[in-house]
Short mmCIF file of C-alpha atoms in Angstrom, two decimals:
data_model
loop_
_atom_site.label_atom_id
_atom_site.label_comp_id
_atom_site.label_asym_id
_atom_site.label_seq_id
_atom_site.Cartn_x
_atom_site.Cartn_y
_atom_site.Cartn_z
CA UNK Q 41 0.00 0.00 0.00
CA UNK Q 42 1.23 3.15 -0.80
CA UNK Q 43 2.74 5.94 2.34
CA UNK Q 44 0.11 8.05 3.37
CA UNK Q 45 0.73 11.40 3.54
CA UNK Q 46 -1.13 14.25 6.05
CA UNK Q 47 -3.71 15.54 4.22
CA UNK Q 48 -1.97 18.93 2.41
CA UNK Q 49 -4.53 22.63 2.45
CA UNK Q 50 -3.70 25.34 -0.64
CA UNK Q 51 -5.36 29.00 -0.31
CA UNK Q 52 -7.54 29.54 -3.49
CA UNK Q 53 -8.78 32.58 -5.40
CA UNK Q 54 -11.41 34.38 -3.40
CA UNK Q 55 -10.28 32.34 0.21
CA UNK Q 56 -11.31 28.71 -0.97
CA UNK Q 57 -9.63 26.26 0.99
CA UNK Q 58 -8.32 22.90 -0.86
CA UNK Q 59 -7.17 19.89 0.90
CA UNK Q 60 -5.88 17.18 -0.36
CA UNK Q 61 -4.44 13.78 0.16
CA UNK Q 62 -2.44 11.92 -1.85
CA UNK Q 63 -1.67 8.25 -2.67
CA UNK Q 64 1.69 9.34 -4.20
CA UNK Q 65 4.72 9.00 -2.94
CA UNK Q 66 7.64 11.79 -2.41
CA UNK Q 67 5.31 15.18 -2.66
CA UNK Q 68 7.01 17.96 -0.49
CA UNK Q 69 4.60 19.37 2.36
CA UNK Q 70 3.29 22.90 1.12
CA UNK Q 71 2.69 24.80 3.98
CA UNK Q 72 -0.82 24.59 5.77
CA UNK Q 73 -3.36 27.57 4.54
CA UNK Q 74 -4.57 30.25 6.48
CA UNK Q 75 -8.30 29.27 7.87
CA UNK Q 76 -10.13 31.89 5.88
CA UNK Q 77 -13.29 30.19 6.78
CA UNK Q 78 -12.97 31.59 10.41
CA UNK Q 79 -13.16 34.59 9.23
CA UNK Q 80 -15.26 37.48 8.36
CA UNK Q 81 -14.82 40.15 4.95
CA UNK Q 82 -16.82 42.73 3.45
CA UNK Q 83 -14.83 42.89 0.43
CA UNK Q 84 -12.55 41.16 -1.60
CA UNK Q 85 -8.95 41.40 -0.68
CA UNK Q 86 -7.19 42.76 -4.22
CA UNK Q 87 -5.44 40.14 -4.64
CA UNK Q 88 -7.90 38.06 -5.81
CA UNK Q 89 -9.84 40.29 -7.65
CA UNK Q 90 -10.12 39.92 -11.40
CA UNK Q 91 -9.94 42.19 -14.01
CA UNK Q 92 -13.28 43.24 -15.33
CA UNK Q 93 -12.83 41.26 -18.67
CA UNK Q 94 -12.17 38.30 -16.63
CA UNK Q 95 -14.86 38.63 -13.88
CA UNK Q 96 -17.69 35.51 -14.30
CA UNK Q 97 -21.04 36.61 -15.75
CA UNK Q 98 -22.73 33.79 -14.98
CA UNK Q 99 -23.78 33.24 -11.09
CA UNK Q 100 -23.51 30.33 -9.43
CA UNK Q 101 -27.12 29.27 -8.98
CA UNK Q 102 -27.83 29.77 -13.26
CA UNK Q 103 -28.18 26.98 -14.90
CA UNK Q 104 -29.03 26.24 -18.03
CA UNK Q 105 -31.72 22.91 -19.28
CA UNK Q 106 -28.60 20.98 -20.54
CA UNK Q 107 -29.75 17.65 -20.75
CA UNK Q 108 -26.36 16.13 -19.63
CA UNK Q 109 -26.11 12.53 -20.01
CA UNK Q 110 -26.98 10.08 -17.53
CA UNK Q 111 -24.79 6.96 -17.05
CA UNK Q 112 -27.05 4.53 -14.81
CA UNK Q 113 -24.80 1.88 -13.44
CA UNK Q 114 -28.16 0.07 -11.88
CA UNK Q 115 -28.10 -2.60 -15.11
CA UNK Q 116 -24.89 -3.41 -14.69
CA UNK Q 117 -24.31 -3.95 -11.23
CA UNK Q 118 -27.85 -6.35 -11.22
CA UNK Q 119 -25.86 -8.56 -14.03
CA UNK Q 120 -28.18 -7.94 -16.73
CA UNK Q 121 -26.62 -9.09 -20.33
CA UNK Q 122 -27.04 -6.17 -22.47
CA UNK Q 123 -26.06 -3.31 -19.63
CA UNK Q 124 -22.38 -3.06 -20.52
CA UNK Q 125 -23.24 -3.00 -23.66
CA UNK Q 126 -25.34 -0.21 -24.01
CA UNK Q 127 -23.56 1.96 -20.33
CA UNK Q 128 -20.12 1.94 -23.18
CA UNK Q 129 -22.05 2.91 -26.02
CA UNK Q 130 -23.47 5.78 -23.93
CA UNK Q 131 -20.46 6.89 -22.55
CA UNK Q 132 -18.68 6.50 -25.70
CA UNK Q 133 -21.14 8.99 -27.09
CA UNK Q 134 -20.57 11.33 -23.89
CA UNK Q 135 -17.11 11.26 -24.47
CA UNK Q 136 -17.17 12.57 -28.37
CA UNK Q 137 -20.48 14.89 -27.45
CA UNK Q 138 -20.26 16.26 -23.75
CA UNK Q 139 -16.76 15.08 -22.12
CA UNK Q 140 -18.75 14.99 -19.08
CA UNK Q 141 -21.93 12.84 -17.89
CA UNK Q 142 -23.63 12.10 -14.33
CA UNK Q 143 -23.46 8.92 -13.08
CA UNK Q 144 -26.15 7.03 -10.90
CA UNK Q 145 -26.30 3.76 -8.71
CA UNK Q 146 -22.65 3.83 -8.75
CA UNK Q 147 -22.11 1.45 -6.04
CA UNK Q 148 -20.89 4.22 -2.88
CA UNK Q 149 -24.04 4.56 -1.16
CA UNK Q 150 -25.39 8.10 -0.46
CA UNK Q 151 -24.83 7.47 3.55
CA UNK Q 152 -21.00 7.31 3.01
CA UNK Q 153 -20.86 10.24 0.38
CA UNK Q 154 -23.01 12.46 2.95
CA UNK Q 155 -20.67 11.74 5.91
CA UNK Q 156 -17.64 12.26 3.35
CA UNK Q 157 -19.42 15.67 1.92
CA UNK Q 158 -20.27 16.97 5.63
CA UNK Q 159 -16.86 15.94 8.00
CA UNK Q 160 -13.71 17.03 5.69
CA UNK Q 161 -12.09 17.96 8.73
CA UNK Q 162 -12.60 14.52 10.39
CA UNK Q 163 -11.90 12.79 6.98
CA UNK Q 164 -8.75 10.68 7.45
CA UNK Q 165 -10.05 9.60 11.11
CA UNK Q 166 -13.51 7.78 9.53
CA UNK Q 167 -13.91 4.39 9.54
CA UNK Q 168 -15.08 4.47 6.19
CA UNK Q 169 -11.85 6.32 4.88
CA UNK Q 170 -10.81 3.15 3.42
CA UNK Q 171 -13.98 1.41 1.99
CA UNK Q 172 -14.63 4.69 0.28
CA UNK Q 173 -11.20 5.14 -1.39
CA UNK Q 174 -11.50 1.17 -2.27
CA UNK Q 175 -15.17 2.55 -3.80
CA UNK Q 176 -13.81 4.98 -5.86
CA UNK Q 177 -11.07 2.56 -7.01
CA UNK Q 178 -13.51 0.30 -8.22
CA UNK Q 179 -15.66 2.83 -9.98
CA UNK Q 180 -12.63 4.29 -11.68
CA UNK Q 181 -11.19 0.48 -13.10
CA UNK Q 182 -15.24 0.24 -14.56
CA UNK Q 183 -14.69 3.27 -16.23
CA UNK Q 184 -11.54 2.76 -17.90
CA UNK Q 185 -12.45 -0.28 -18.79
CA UNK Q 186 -16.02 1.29 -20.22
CA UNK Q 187 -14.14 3.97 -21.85
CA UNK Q 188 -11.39 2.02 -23.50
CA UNK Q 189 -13.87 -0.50 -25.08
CA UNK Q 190 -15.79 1.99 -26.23
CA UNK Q 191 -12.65 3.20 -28.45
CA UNK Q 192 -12.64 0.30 -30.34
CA UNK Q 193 -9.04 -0.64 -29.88
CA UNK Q 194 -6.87 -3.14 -27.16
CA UNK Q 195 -6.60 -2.15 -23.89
CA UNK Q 196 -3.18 -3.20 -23.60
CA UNK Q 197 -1.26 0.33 -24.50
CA UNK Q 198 -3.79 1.60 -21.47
CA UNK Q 199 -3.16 -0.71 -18.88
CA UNK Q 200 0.41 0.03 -18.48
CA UNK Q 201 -0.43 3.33 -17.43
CA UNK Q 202 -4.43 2.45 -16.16
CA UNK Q 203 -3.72 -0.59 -13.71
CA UNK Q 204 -3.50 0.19 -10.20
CA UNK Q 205 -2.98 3.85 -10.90
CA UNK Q 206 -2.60 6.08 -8.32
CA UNK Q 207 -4.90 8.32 -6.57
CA UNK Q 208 -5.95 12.07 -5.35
CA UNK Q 209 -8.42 13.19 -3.53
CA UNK Q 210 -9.02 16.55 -2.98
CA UNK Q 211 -11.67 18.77 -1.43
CA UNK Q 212 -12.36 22.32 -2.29
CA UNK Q 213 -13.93 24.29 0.56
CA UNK Q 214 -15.56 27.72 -0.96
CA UNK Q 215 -16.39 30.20 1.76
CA UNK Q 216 -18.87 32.60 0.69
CA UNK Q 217 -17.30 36.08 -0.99
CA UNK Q 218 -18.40 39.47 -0.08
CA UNK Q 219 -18.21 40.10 -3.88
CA UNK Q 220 -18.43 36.98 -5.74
CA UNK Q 221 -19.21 39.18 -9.06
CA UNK Q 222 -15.21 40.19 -8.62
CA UNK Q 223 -13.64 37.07 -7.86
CA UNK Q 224 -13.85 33.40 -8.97
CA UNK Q 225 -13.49 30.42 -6.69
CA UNK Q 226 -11.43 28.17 -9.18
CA UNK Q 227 -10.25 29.82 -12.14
CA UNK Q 228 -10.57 28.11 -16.24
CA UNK Q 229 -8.79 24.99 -16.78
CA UNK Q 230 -9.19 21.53 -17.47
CA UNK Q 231 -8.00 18.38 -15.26
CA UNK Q 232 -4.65 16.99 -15.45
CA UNK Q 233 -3.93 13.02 -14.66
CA UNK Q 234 -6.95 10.02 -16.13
CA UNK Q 235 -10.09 10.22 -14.76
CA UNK Q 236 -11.44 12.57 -12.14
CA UNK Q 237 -14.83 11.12 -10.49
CA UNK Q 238 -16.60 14.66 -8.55
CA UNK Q 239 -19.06 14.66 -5.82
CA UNK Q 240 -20.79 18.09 -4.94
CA UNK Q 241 -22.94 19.69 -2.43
CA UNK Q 242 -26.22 21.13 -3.50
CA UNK Q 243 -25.24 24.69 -3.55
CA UNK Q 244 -23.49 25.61 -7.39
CA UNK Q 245 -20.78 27.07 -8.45
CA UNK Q 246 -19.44 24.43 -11.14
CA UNK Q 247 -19.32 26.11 -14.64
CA UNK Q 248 -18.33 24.16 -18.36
CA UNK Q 249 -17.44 25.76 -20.90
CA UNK Q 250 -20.10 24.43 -23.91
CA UNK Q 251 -21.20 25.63 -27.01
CA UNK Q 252 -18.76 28.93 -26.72
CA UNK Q 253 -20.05 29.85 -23.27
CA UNK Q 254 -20.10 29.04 -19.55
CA UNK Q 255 -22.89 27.03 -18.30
CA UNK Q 256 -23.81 25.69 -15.06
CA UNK Q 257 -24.18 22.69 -13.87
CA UNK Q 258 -27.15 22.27 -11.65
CA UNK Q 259 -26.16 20.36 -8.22
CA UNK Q 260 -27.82 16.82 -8.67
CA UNK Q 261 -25.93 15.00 -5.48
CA UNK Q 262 -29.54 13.87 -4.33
CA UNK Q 263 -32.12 14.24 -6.85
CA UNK Q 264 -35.44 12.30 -7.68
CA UNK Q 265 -34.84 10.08 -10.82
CA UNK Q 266 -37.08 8.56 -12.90
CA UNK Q 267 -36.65 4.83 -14.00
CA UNK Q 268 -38.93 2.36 -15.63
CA UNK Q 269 -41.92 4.96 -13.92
CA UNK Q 270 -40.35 4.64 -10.41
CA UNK Q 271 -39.14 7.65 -8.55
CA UNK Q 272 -36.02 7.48 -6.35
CA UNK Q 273 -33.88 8.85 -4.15
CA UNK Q 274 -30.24 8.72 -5.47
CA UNK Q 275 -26.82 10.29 -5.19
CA UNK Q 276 -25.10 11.73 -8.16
CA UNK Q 277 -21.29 12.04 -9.34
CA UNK Q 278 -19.81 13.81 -12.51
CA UNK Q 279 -17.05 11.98 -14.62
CA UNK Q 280 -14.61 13.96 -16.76
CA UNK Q 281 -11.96 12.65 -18.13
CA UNK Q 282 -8.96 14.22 -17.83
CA UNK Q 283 -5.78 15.66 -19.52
CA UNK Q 284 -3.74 11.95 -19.99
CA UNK Q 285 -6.46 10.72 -21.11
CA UNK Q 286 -7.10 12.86 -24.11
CA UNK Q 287 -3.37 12.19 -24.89
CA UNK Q 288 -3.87 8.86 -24.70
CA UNK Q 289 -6.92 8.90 -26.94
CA UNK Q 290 -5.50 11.77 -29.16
CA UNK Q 291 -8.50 13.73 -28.29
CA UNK Q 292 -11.13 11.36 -28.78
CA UNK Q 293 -11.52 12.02 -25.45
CA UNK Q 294 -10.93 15.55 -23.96
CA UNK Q 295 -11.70 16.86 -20.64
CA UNK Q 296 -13.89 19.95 -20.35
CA UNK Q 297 -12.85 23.42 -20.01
CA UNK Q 298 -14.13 24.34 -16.35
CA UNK Q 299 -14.01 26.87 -13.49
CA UNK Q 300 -16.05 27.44 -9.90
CA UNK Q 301 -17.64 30.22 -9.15
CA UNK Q 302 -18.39 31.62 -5.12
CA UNK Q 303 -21.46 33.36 -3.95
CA UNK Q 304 -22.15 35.92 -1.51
CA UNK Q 305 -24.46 33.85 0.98
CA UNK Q 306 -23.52 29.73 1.33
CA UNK Q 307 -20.11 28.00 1.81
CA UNK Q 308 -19.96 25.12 -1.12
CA UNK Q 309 -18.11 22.11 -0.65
CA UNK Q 310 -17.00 19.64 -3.80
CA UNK Q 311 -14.38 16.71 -3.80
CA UNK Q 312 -12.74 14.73 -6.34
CA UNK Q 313 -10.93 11.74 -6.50
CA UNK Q 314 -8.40 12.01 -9.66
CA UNK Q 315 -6.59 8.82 -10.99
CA UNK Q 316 -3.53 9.53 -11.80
CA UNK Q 317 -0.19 7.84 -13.66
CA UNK Q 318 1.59 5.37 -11.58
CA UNK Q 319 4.97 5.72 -12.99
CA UNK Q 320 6.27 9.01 -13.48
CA UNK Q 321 8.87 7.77 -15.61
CA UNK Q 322 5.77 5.92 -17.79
CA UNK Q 323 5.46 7.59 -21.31
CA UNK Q 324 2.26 8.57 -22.21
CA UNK Q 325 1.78 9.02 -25.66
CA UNK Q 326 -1.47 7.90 -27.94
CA UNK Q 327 -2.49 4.56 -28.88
CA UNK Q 328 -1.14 4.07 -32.51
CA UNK Q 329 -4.67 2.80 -33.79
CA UNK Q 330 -5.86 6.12 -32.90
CA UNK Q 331 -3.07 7.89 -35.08
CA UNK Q 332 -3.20 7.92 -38.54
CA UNK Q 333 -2.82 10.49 -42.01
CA UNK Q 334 -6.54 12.04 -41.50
CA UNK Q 335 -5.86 12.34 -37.93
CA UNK Q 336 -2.29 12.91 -37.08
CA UNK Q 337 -0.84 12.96 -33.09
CA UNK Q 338 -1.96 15.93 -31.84
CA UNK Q 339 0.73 15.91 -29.06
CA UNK Q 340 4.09 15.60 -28.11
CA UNK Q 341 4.83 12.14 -26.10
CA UNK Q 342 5.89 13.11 -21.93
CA UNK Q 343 6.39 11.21 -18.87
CA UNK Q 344 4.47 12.39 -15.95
CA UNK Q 345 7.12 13.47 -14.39
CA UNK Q 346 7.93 15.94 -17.03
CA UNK Q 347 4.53 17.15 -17.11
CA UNK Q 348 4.26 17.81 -13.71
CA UNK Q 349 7.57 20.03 -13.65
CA UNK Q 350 5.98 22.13 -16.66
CA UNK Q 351 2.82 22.39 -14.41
CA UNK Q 352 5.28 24.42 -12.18
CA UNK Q 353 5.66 27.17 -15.10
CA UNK Q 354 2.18 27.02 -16.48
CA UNK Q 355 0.03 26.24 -13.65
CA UNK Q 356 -3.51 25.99 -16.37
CA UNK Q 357 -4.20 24.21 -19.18
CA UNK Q 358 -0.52 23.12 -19.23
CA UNK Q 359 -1.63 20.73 -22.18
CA UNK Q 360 -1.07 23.09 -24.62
CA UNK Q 361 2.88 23.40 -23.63
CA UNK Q 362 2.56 19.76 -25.35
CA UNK Q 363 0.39 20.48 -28.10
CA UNK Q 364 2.13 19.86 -31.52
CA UNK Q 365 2.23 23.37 -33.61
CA UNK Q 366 1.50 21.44 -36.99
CA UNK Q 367 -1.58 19.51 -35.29
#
């Protein structure tokens, strides 16, 4: 098993508090952040305020009737024939169309996600630290799996990189902002690493870029859904995936373009669990079958470990410091 690390807190724009923890080995300790929660501002401090051109127009609780896909695991996990099936086939589709989708009856029951959402600062002391980290294992290995199949091509230039991948999970804590029109919680950017699997609380603040805007994504973590005309109660997550994996896939499958946005009246709590490379050393580079004249690599081959140094420089959307010019 990998060394466990103390759980690591970064300031964010507009006070939001990260924490994260790390399966990982040999990250330096950052020092711990200053406990902006405890405290009270009528304004934004300037360095965090944006210029004007920069400043989110969209508020967190706007949403638009996107009719996001649904991945409903439910099928599957009852061992019915044709679920796989048609769950790739659908995510397949998400992957081209959306890069995003919900996913229901996922297997970590709402109980453990509410208890998870509601005591970050008694996280690494629950019980359930481990089944939940061995829960979001599990869901991550169905989804590469899912996604991989749905390419079309063998899995075995994935699993080198896929298998027993390492993990992060990180919380974002967004106090609210005396002027969240000013400020932004989380600024553009997409994911780096696989796969990251997102829980949220039900106050928003996640934005996608889509269809050359931001949209929001309303908070679904326990909605009423309707199946075969049954209501029920269920707990949502969002699956994007990520930066290696649209490497990997030479941008068959991309992650979206996101940010957070803060609000003047509610704190909002989100956390992730990223898979991520293994191997630093391990070079991730596209599966040949996915390379050819009419769609030539689109990036340069790196290791992890060279991505995270350039990470350093270019803290955002460091993909494009990869990105062939000629692509």
């Amino acid at each position: 098993m990998p060394d466990i690390h103390r759980p690591r807190l970064h300031s964010n724009a507009g006070g939001a508090i990260t924490c994260e923890h790390s399966s990982l080995q040999n990250f330096s300790e950052p020092e711990m952040a200053t406990p902006w929660s405890t405290v009270q501002f009528s304004t934004v401090s300037e360095k965090f305020v944006l210029p004007e051109h920069q400043r989110p127009t969209v508020k967190h609780d706007e949403y638009r009737d996107l009719d996001i896909p649904v991945i409903d695991l439910a099928p599957y996990f009852e061992g019915q024939r044709a679920a796989l099936q048609t769950i790739i086939a659908q995510v397949k589709d998400s992957c081209s169309n959306w890069k995003f989708f919900h996913v229901v009856n996922h297997g970590v029951d709402e109980a453990r996600l509410s208890r998870i959402e509601h005591q970050p600062q008694q996280f690494f002391k629950l019980d359930s630290y481990n089944e939940y980290t061995s829960k979001m294992q599990e869901l991550s290995e169905l989804f590469f799996h899912i996604i991989i199949t749905g390419l079309g091509v063998d899995s075995t230039h994935f699993e080198r990189i896929t298998k027993n991948a390492g993990g992060l999970f990180r919380w974002n804590y967004y106090p609210p902002c005396p002027e969240p029109h000013k400020t932004i919680g989380l600024k553009p950017h997409t994911d780096f690493n696989l796969l990251t699997i997102l829980h949220t609380s039900n106050v928003g603040g996640l934005q996608i870029w889509l269809e050359g805007k931001w949209s929001g994504i309303r908070p679904r973590c326990q909605s009423s859904l309707k199946l075969q005309h049954e209501t029920i109660k269920c707990s949502w997550v969002q699956i994007t995936v990520t930066i290696h994996g649209g490497l990997l896939t030479n941008a068959r499958c991309e992650g979206p373009l996101h940010r957070a946005v803060v609000n003047a009246t509610v704190p909002r709590i989100s956390h992730s669990r990223t898979s991520t490379c293994h191997v630093p050393t391990t070079v991730i580079v596209a599966h040949p079958a996915l390379v050819n004249e009419n769609n030539p690599s689109k990036y340069i081959p790196f290791t992890f470990d060279a991505y995270m140094k350039a990470k350093q420089m270019q803290l955002f959307n460091t993909l494009e410091l990869f990105t062939r010019k000629d692509s």
